Coordinates of C-alpha atoms in Angstrom, one line a residue:
X1 CA 1.9 8.7 -1.9
X2 CA -1.3 7.6 -0.3
X3 CA -0.2 4.9 2.1
X4 CA -3.8 4.6 3.4
X5 CA -5.0 3.3 0.1
X6 CA -2.7 0.3 0.5
X7 CA -4.9 -1.5 2.9
X8 CA -8.0 -0.5 1.0
X9 CA -6.4 -1.6 -2.3
X10 CA -5.4 -5.0 -0.8
X11 CA -9.0 -5.5 0.4
X12 CA -10.2 -4.7 -3.1
X13 CA -7.7 -7.2 -4.5
X14 CA -9.6 -9.9 -2.5
X15 CA -12.7 -9.1 -4.4
X16 CA -11.7 -8.8 -8.0
X17 CA -14.8 -7.9 -9.8
X18 CA -15.5 -9.6 -13.1
X19 CA -18.2 -7.1 -14.1
X20 CA -18.2 -3.4 -14.2
X21 CA -21.3 -1.3 -15.2
X22 CA -20.6 0.7 -18.3
X23 CA -22.7 3.4 -19.9
X24 CA -22.7 2.9 -23.6
X25 CA -22.5 5.7 -26.1
X26 CA -24.9 5.3 -29.1
X27 CA -21.9 5.4 -31.5
X28 CA -20.1 2.7 -29.5
X29 CA -23.2 0.5 -29.4
X30 CA -23.3 0.5 -33.2
X31 CA -19.6 -0.4 -33.3
X32 CA -18.8 2.9 -34.9
X33 CA -15.3 3.1 -36.4
X34 CA -14.0 6.4 -37.6
X35 CA -13.2 6.5 -41.3
X36 CA -11.1 8.6 -43.6
X37 CA -12.1 11.3 -46.0
X38 CA -8.8 10.6 -47.7
X39 CA -5.9 8.3 -47.3
X40 CA -3.3 10.4 -49.1
X41 CA 0.2 10.6 -47.9
X42 CA 3.2 8.3 -47.6
X43 CA 3.1 5.0 -45.7
X44 CA 5.6 5.5 -42.9
X45 CA 5.7 1.9 -41.7
X46 CA 3.8 -1.1 -43.1
X47 CA 5.7 -4.2 -41.8
X48 CA 2.4 -6.0 -41.0
X49 CA 4.1 -8.8 -39.1
X50 CA 5.8 -6.6 -36.5
X51 CA 4.6 -3.1 -37.0
X52 CA 3.1 -1.5 -33.8
X53 CA 1.8 2.1 -33.7
X54 CA 1.9 3.9 -30.3
X55 CA -0.3 7.0 -30.2
X56 CA 0.6 9.4 -27.4
X57 CA 3.8 10.9 -26.1
X58 CA 3.1 11.2 -22.4
X59 CA 5.1 9.0 -20.0
X60 CA 2.9 5.9 -20.7
X61 CA 3.3 6.2 -24.5
X62 CA 7.0 6.8 -24.4
X63 CA 7.5 3.9 -22.0
X64 CA 5.3 1.7 -24.2
X65 CA 7.4 2.5 -27.3
X66 CA 10.7 1.9 -25.5
X67 CA 9.5 -1.4 -23.9
X68 CA 8.2 -2.8 -27.2
X69 CA 11.3 -1.7 -29.0
X70 CA 13.5 -3.3 -26.3
X71 CA 11.7 -6.6 -27.1
X72 CA 12.5 -6.4 -30.8
X73 CA 9.2 -5.0 -32.1
X74 CA 9.3 -2.3 -34.8
X75 CA 7.5 0.8 -33.4
X76 CA 6.1 3.9 -34.9
X77 CA 5.4 6.6 -32.2
X78 CA 2.9 9.3 -33.1
X79 CA 2.6 12.5 -31.1
X80 CA 4.4 15.9 -30.6
X81 CA 7.4 16.3 -28.3
X82 CA 6.1 16.6 -24.8
X83 CA 6.1 20.2 -23.3
X84 CA 8.0 20.8 -20.1
X85 CA 5.2 22.6 -18.3
X86 CA 4.0 19.8 -16.0
X87 CA 4.8 20.7 -12.4
X88 CA 3.5 17.4 -11.0
X89 CA 5.8 14.6 -9.8
X90 CA 5.2 10.8 -9.9
X91 CA 6.1 8.3 -7.2
X92 CA 7.2 5.2 -9.0
X93 CA 7.3 2.1 -6.8
X94 CA 10.2 -0.3 -6.9
X95 CA 8.5 -3.0 -9.0
X96 CA 7.9 -0.3 -11.7
X97 CA 11.5 0.9 -11.4
X98 CA 12.8 -2.7 -11.8
X99 CA 10.8 -3.1 -15.0
X100 CA 12.0 0.3 -16.4
X101 CA 15.7 -0.1 -15.5
X102 CA 16.6 -2.2 -18.6
X103 CA 15.1 0.4 -20.9
X104 CA 18.2 2.6 -20.5
X105 CA 17.0 5.9 -19.1
X106 CA 16.8 5.6 -15.3
X107 CA 20.4 6.5 -14.7
X108 CA 19.9 9.9 -16.2
X109 CA 17.3 10.7 -13.5
X110 CA 19.5 9.8 -10.6
X111 CA 20.0 13.5 -9.5
X112 CA 16.4 14.4 -9.9
X113 CA 14.8 11.7 -7.7
X114 CA 14.1 11.5 -4.0
X115 CA 13.7 8.1 -2.3
X116 CA 10.5 7.4 -0.4
X117 CA 11.6 5.6 2.8
X118 CA 8.4 6.1 4.8
X119 CA 4.8 6.9 4.3
X120 CA 2.8 8.7 7.0
X121 CA -1.0 9.0 7.1
X122 CA -2.7 11.7 9.2
X123 CA -6.4 12.1 9.7
X124 CA -7.1 15.9 9.4
X125 CA -10.8 15.6 8.9
X126 CA -11.7 17.0 12.3
X127 CA -14.7 14.6 12.4
X128 CA -16.2 12.8 15.4
X129 CA -14.4 9.5 14.6
X130 CA -10.8 10.0 13.5
X131 CA -8.3 7.5 12.3
X132 CA -5.0 7.1 14.2
X133 CA -1.8 8.3 12.5
X134 CA 0.0 5.4 10.9
X135 CA 3.5 5.4 9.4
X136 CA 4.7 2.7 7.0
X137 CA 8.5 2.1 6.9
X138 CA 10.2 0.5 3.9
X139 CA 12.5 -1.3 6.3
X140 CA 9.6 -3.3 7.6
X141 CA 9.5 -5.2 4.4
X142 CA 13.3 -5.4 4.0
X143 CA 13.6 -2.4 1.6
X144 CA 15.7 0.7 1.7
X145 CA 12.8 2.7 0.1
X146 CA 9.4 2.1 -1.5
X147 CA 10.2 3.9 -4.7
X148 CA 11.4 7.2 -6.1
X149 CA 9.6 10.6 -6.5
X150 CA 10.4 12.0 -9.9
X151 CA 9.4 15.3 -11.5
X152 CA 7.1 14.6 -14.5
X153 CA 8.7 17.2 -16.8
X154 CA 12.2 15.7 -16.2
X155 CA 10.9 12.1 -16.6
X156 CA 9.3 12.9 -20.0
X157 CA 12.3 14.8 -21.1
X158 CA 14.6 11.8 -20.4
X159 CA 12.2 9.4 -21.9
X160 CA 11.9 11.5 -25.1
X161 CA 15.7 11.7 -25.4
X162 CA 16.0 7.9 -25.1
X163 CA 13.3 7.3 -27.7
X164 CA 15.1 9.6 -30.2
X165 CA 18.3 7.4 -29.7
X166 CA 16.4 4.1 -30.3
X167 CA 16.8 3.1 -33.9
X168 CA 13.8 0.7 -34.0
X169 CA 11.4 3.6 -33.0
X170 CA 10.2 5.9 -35.8
X171 CA 8.9 8.9 -34.0
X172 CA 6.5 11.0 -36.1
X173 CA 6.1 14.2 -34.1
X174 CA 2.5 14.7 -35.3
X175 CA -0.9 14.0 -33.8
X176 CA -3.1 11.2 -35.2
X177 CA -5.8 13.0 -37.1
X178 CA -8.0 10.0 -38.1
X179 CA -8.2 6.3 -37.5
X180 CA -9.4 3.3 -39.4
X181 CA -9.6 0.0 -37.5
X182 CA -10.1 -3.0 -39.9
X183 CA -10.1 -6.8 -39.4
X184 CA -6.6 -7.2 -40.7
X185 CA -4.9 -4.0 -39.4
X186 CA -5.2 -0.5 -38.2
X187 CA -4.4 2.7 -40.2
X188 CA -3.8 6.2 -39.0
X189 CA -3.6 9.5 -40.8
X190 CA -1.3 12.0 -39.1
X191 CA -1.7 15.8 -39.1
X192 CA 1.4 16.1 -41.3
X193 CA -0.4 14.0 -44.0
X194 CA 1.5 10.8 -43.4
X195 CA -0.3 7.5 -43.2
X196 CA 0.8 4.7 -40.8
X197 CA -0.3 1.1 -41.0
X198 CA 0.2 -1.5 -38.2
X199 CA -1.1 -4.7 -36.8
X200 CA -1.6 -3.2 -33.4
X201 CA -2.3 0.3 -32.1
X202 CA -1.4 1.2 -28.6
X203 CA -3.7 3.9 -27.3
X204 CA -1.7 6.1 -24.9
X205 CA -3.5 9.2 -26.0
X206 CA -5.1 10.2 -22.7
X207 CA -8.5 10.1 -21.1
X208 CA -10.3 11.5 -24.2
X209 CA -8.5 8.9 -26.3
X210 CA -9.5 9.2 -30.0
X211 CA -8.0 5.7 -30.6
X212 CA -10.3 4.2 -27.9
X213 CA -13.3 5.8 -29.6
X214 CA -12.2 4.6 -33.1
X215 CA -12.0 1.1 -31.7
X216 CA -15.6 1.3 -30.5
X217 CA -14.7 0.9 -26.9
X218 CA -17.3 2.5 -24.6
X219 CA -16.2 4.3 -21.5
X220 CA -17.9 5.6 -18.4
X221 CA -16.6 8.9 -17.3
X222 CA -17.6 11.1 -14.4
X223 CA -16.4 14.5 -13.3
X224 CA -15.7 14.8 -9.5
X225 CA -16.5 17.8 -7.3
X226 CA -12.8 18.2 -6.6
X227 CA -9.7 19.8 -8.1
X228 CA -6.0 19.2 -7.3
X229 CA -3.7 22.1 -6.7
X230 CA -0.2 21.0 -7.6
X231 CA 3.0 22.8 -6.7
X232 CA 6.6 22.4 -5.4
X233 CA 7.9 24.1 -2.3
X234 CA 11.0 24.6 -0.1
X235 CA 10.9 24.1 3.6
X236 CA 13.1 24.8 6.6
X237 CA 12.9 21.4 8.3
X238 CA 14.2 18.2 6.7
X239 CA 11.6 15.8 5.3
X240 CA 13.7 12.8 6.1
X241 CA 12.4 11.2 2.9
X242 CA 9.0 10.7 4.5
X243 CA 5.8 11.3 2.5
X244 CA 2.9 12.6 4.6
X245 CA -0.7 12.4 3.4
X246 CA -3.2 14.5 5.3
X247 CA -6.8 13.3 4.8
X248 CA -9.3 16.2 4.8
X249 CA -13.0 16.5 4.2
X250 CA -12.3 17.6 0.6
X251 CA -9.7 14.9 -0.2
X252 CA -6.1 14.2 0.5
X253 CA -3.3 16.8 0.8
X254 CA -0.1 14.9 0.0
X255 CA 3.5 16.0 0.5
X256 CA 6.2 14.0 -1.2
X257 CA 9.9 14.5 -0.8
X258 CA 12.1 16.0 -3.5
X259 CA 15.9 16.3 -3.4
X260 CA 17.2 18.7 -0.8
X261 CA 14.9 20.6 1.5
X262 CA 12.1 20.6 -1.1
X263 CA 8.8 18.7 -1.6
X264 CA 6.0 18.4 -4.0
X265 CA 2.4 18.9 -3.0
X266 CA -0.9 17.6 -4.3
X267 CA -3.7 19.3 -2.4
X268 CA -7.2 18.1 -3.3
X269 CA -10.0 20.7 -2.6
X270 CA -13.3 21.8 -4.0
X271 CA -13.0 23.6 -7.4
X272 CA -14.0 26.9 -6.0
X273 CA -11.4 26.7 -3.2
X274 CA -8.8 25.8 -5.8
X275 CA -9.6 29.1 -7.6
X276 CA -9.1 31.0 -4.4
X277 CA -5.8 29.3 -3.7
X278 CA -4.6 30.0 -7.3
X279 CA -5.4 33.7 -6.9
X280 CA -3.2 34.1 -3.8
X281 CA 0.3 35.6 -4.1
X282 CA 3.3 33.4 -3.2
X283 CA 3.6 34.6 0.3
X284 CA -0.1 34.1 1.2
X285 CA -0.2 30.6 -0.5
X286 CA 3.0 29.6 1.3
X287 CA 1.3 30.4 4.6
X288 CA -1.8 28.4 3.6
X289 CA 0.3 25.4 2.7
X290 CA 2.3 25.6 6.0
X291 CA -1.0 25.7 7.9
X292 CA -2.4 22.8 6.0
X293 CA 0.7 20.8 6.8
X294 CA 0.5 21.8 10.5
X295 CA 4.0 23.3 10.2
X296 CA 5.3 19.7 9.9
X297 CA 8.2 20.9 7.7
X298 CA 8.7 24.4 9.2
X299 CA 8.5 27.5 7.1
X300 CA 7.2 26.9 3.6
X301 CA 8.2 28.9 0.5
X302 CA 6.1 28.0 -2.6
X303 CA 8.0 27.9 -5.8
X304 CA 6.7 29.4 -9.1
X305 CA 4.6 27.3 -11.4
X306 CA 1.5 26.2 -9.5
X307 CA -1.2 24.3 -11.4
X308 CA -4.8 23.1 -10.9
X309 CA -6.2 19.9 -12.4
X310 CA -9.9 19.0 -12.3
X311 CA -10.5 15.5 -11.0
X312 CA -12.5 12.8 -12.7
X313 CA -13.0 9.0 -13.0
X314 CA -13.0 6.9 -16.2
X315 CA -13.4 3.2 -16.8
X316 CA -13.6 1.7 -20.3
X317 CA -15.7 -1.4 -21.1
X318 CA -12.7 -3.2 -22.4
X319 CA -9.0 -2.7 -22.5
X320 CA -8.4 -4.0 -26.0
X321 CA -10.6 -4.3 -29.1
X322 CA -10.5 -3.9 -32.8
X323 CA -6.7 -3.8 -33.1
X324 CA -6.4 -1.2 -30.3
X325 CA -5.0 -1.8 -26.8
X326 CA -5.5 0.8 -24.1
X327 CA -2.7 1.9 -21.7
X328 CA -2.3 4.7 -19.2
X329 CA -5.1 7.2 -18.9
X330 CA -6.9 5.8 -21.9
X331 CA -7.4 2.7 -19.8
X332 CA -8.1 4.2 -16.3
X333 CA -8.5 7.6 -14.6
X334 CA -9.1 8.1 -10.9
X335 CA -8.1 10.7 -8.2
X336 CA -4.4 11.1 -7.4
X337 CA -4.6 9.4 -4.0
X338 CA -2.4 6.4 -3.9
X339 CA 0.4 6.9 -6.4
X340 CA -1.3 4.2 -8.5
X341 CA -1.7 6.1 -11.8
X342 CA 1.6 5.7 -13.7
X343 CA 2.5 2.6 -11.6
X344 CA -0.7 1.0 -13.0
X345 CA 0.3 2.3 -16.5
X346 CA 3.7 0.6 -16.3
X347 CA 1.9 -2.6 -15.5
X348 CA -0.3 -2.0 -18.5
X349 CA 2.8 -1.8 -20.6
X350 CA 4.4 -4.8 -19.0
X351 CA 1.4 -7.0 -19.7
X352 CA 0.9 -5.6 -23.2
X353 CA 4.6 -6.3 -24.1
X354 CA 4.2 -9.9 -22.8
X355 CA 1.1 -10.4 -25.0
X356 CA 2.8 -8.9 -28.0
X357 CA 5.7 -11.2 -27.5
X358 CA 3.4 -14.2 -27.3
X359 CA 1.5 -13.2 -30.5
X360 CA 4.4 -11.9 -32.6
X361 CA 2.7 -13.0 -35.8
X362 CA -0.3 -10.7 -35.1
X363 CA -0.1 -8.8 -31.8
X364 CA -3.4 -7.0 -32.6
X365 CA -5.5 -10.1 -33.2
X366 CA -8.7 -10.8 -31.4
X367 CA -7.0 -13.5 -29.4
X368 CA -4.1 -11.3 -28.4
X369 CA -6.4 -8.4 -27.3
X370 CA -8.7 -10.8 -25.4
X371 CA -5.7 -12.1 -23.5
X372 CA -4.5 -8.5 -22.8
X373 CA -8.0 -7.6 -21.5
X374 CA -8.1 -10.6 -19.3
X375 CA -4.7 -9.8 -17.8
X376 CA -5.4 -6.2 -17.1
X377 CA -9.0 -6.3 -15.9
X378 CA -8.5 -7.6 -12.3
X379 CA -5.6 -5.2 -11.6
X380 CA -7.3 -2.2 -13.0
X381 CA -10.7 -2.8 -11.5
X382 CA -9.2 -3.5 -8.0
X383 CA -6.9 -0.5 -8.0
X384 CA -9.3 2.0 -9.4
X385 CA -12.1 0.6 -7.3
X386 CA -10.1 1.0 -4.1
X387 CA -8.9 4.5 -4.9
X388 CA -12.5 5.6 -5.8
X389 CA -13.8 4.0 -2.6
X390 CA -11.2 5.7 -0.5
X391 CA -12.0 9.1 -2.1
X392 CA -15.7 8.6 -1.5
X393 CA -15.1 7.7 2.1
X394 CA -13.2 11.0 2.7
X395 CA -16.0 13.0 1.2
X396 CA -18.6 11.2 3.2
X397 CA -19.7 12.5 6.5
X398 CA -21.5 9.3 7.4
X399 CA -20.5 7.8 10.7
X400 CA -20.2 4.2 9.4
X401 CA -17.6 5.4 6.9
X402 CA -15.6 7.1 9.7
X403 CA -15.8 4.0 11.9
X404 CA -14.7 1.7 9.1
X405 CA -11.7 3.9 8.2
X406 CA -10.6 4.3 11.8
X407 CA -11.0 0.6 12.6
X408 CA -9.1 -0.5 9.5
X409 CA -6.1 1.8 10.1
X410 CA -6.1 0.9 13.8
X411 CA -5.8 -2.8 13.0
X412 CA -3.1 -2.3 10.4
X413 CA -1.1 0.2 12.5
X414 CA -1.1 -2.1 15.5
X415 CA -0.3 -5.4 13.7
X416 CA 3.1 -5.5 12.0
X417 CA 2.6 -8.7 9.8
X418 CA -0.7 -7.4 8.4
X419 CA 0.9 -4.0 7.8
X420 CA 3.8 -5.6 5.9
X421 CA 1.4 -7.7 3.8
X422 CA -0.5 -4.6 2.7
X423 CA 2.7 -2.7 2.0
X424 CA 3.9 -5.4 -0.4
X425 CA 0.4 -5.7 -1.9
X426 CA 0.3 -2.0 -2.5
X427 CA 3.6 -2.0 -4.4
X428 CA 2.8 -5.0 -6.6
X429 CA -0.5 -6.9 -6.8
X430 CA -0.2 -10.4 -5.4
X431 CA 3.2 -9.9 -3.8
X432 CA 1.9 -9.5 -0.3
X433 CA -0.1 -12.7 -0.4
X434 CA 2.8 -14.5 -2.1
X435 CA 5.1 -13.5 0.7
X436 CA 2.5 -14.7 3.2
X437 CA 2.1 -18.1 1.6
X438 CA 5.9 -18.5 1.3
X439 CA 6.2 -17.7 5.0
X440 CA 3.6 -20.3 5.8
X441 CA 5.4 -22.9 3.6
X442 CA 8.7 -22.1 5.4
X443 CA 7.0 -22.5 8.8
X444 CA 5.5 -25.9 7.8
X445 CA 8.8 -27.1 6.5
X446 CA 10.6 -26.1 9.7
X447 CA 7.9 -27.8 11.7
X448 CA 8.3 -31.1 9.8
X449 CA 12.1 -31.1 10.4
X450 CA 11.7 -30.5 14.2

């Protein structure tokens, strides 16, 4: 889950940067828009007043389609049915769950989820200055749990089933082959030859986003010297619905509860070490995982289906332009440290739907996309900046970084009100500070009555 990133994320929220250096690609600088060799094929949807095209059928794209349809927008969804090969899980925090509940699919996931009732952070760097172990309990902020840990494959399966049952979503199970972004609308040619026209395109097509490129939005991307080994495992000791994140010199190793005596693992290591771990048989890898977790959960048995993902960072210059709005990994990519990825993507969708509602006559207009960009920029820059800074601090052997990390966690671990503030802020931006101000107002009112 990445409990440590909460205090760093809250600190970053106090310094919401308005500028972010972006490397510009020559094509982007010229305002390049991809064009069509041909526009043959039937128009699938051309209701220019309400037509919205969502490109991408990962969790962010499926959620965007459902949320827009739920608010009465006509939606065309473009992309193949998601494959069920992803072994990762996603920890969705309660604010995201609250937003998703009305969309009609959460009840189908009830048996697949595990609640996250506590988050434990352990410094396993072995460096000179080490941070204290800190545990965050949901009960400290009046909650039964922080959120739910959900298998990605099951989440996308349930989302896809819900999309298919939604009459106002026309799902074309074909990739967008070409884009044309014009002043009065956006067009897309699909691989099956169909042509889709809309007022707004929602780019949920991943970190390499062709829609983002077609809109002329520059992006700064950087590969990291890290890879994430992802797997699920059984264990002989109960997890107690506690997620534990071990911070190491190569990145975090995070265990997150699953139903029963099972957990998911995201272990960030150097790419060459990831290759070594992938080559081990199940018994040898189980032993390595057990050692990395300091036998916290007893004997470990790794389940089939391990995967490795190279890590990278990505930040676009804008989050909406030329009839295209970015959500999910088209809008932000950072290391899997603080369970911020899809939670941030849900907030992308939430803000985009609010803007589309406010600009129903033309949700892809310059004014609408400028508003969307302004709404998303502070949140995305703060969250991605805090995660990237935390990741850099783990990789750094500099003594000042070790001292800062240790001092910060010592203060938070020993001061309950500050810990509660950062827990709330980590779940939803602004909520921690809102609670603090409400408490101050209550105290002032009580004082005036005494």
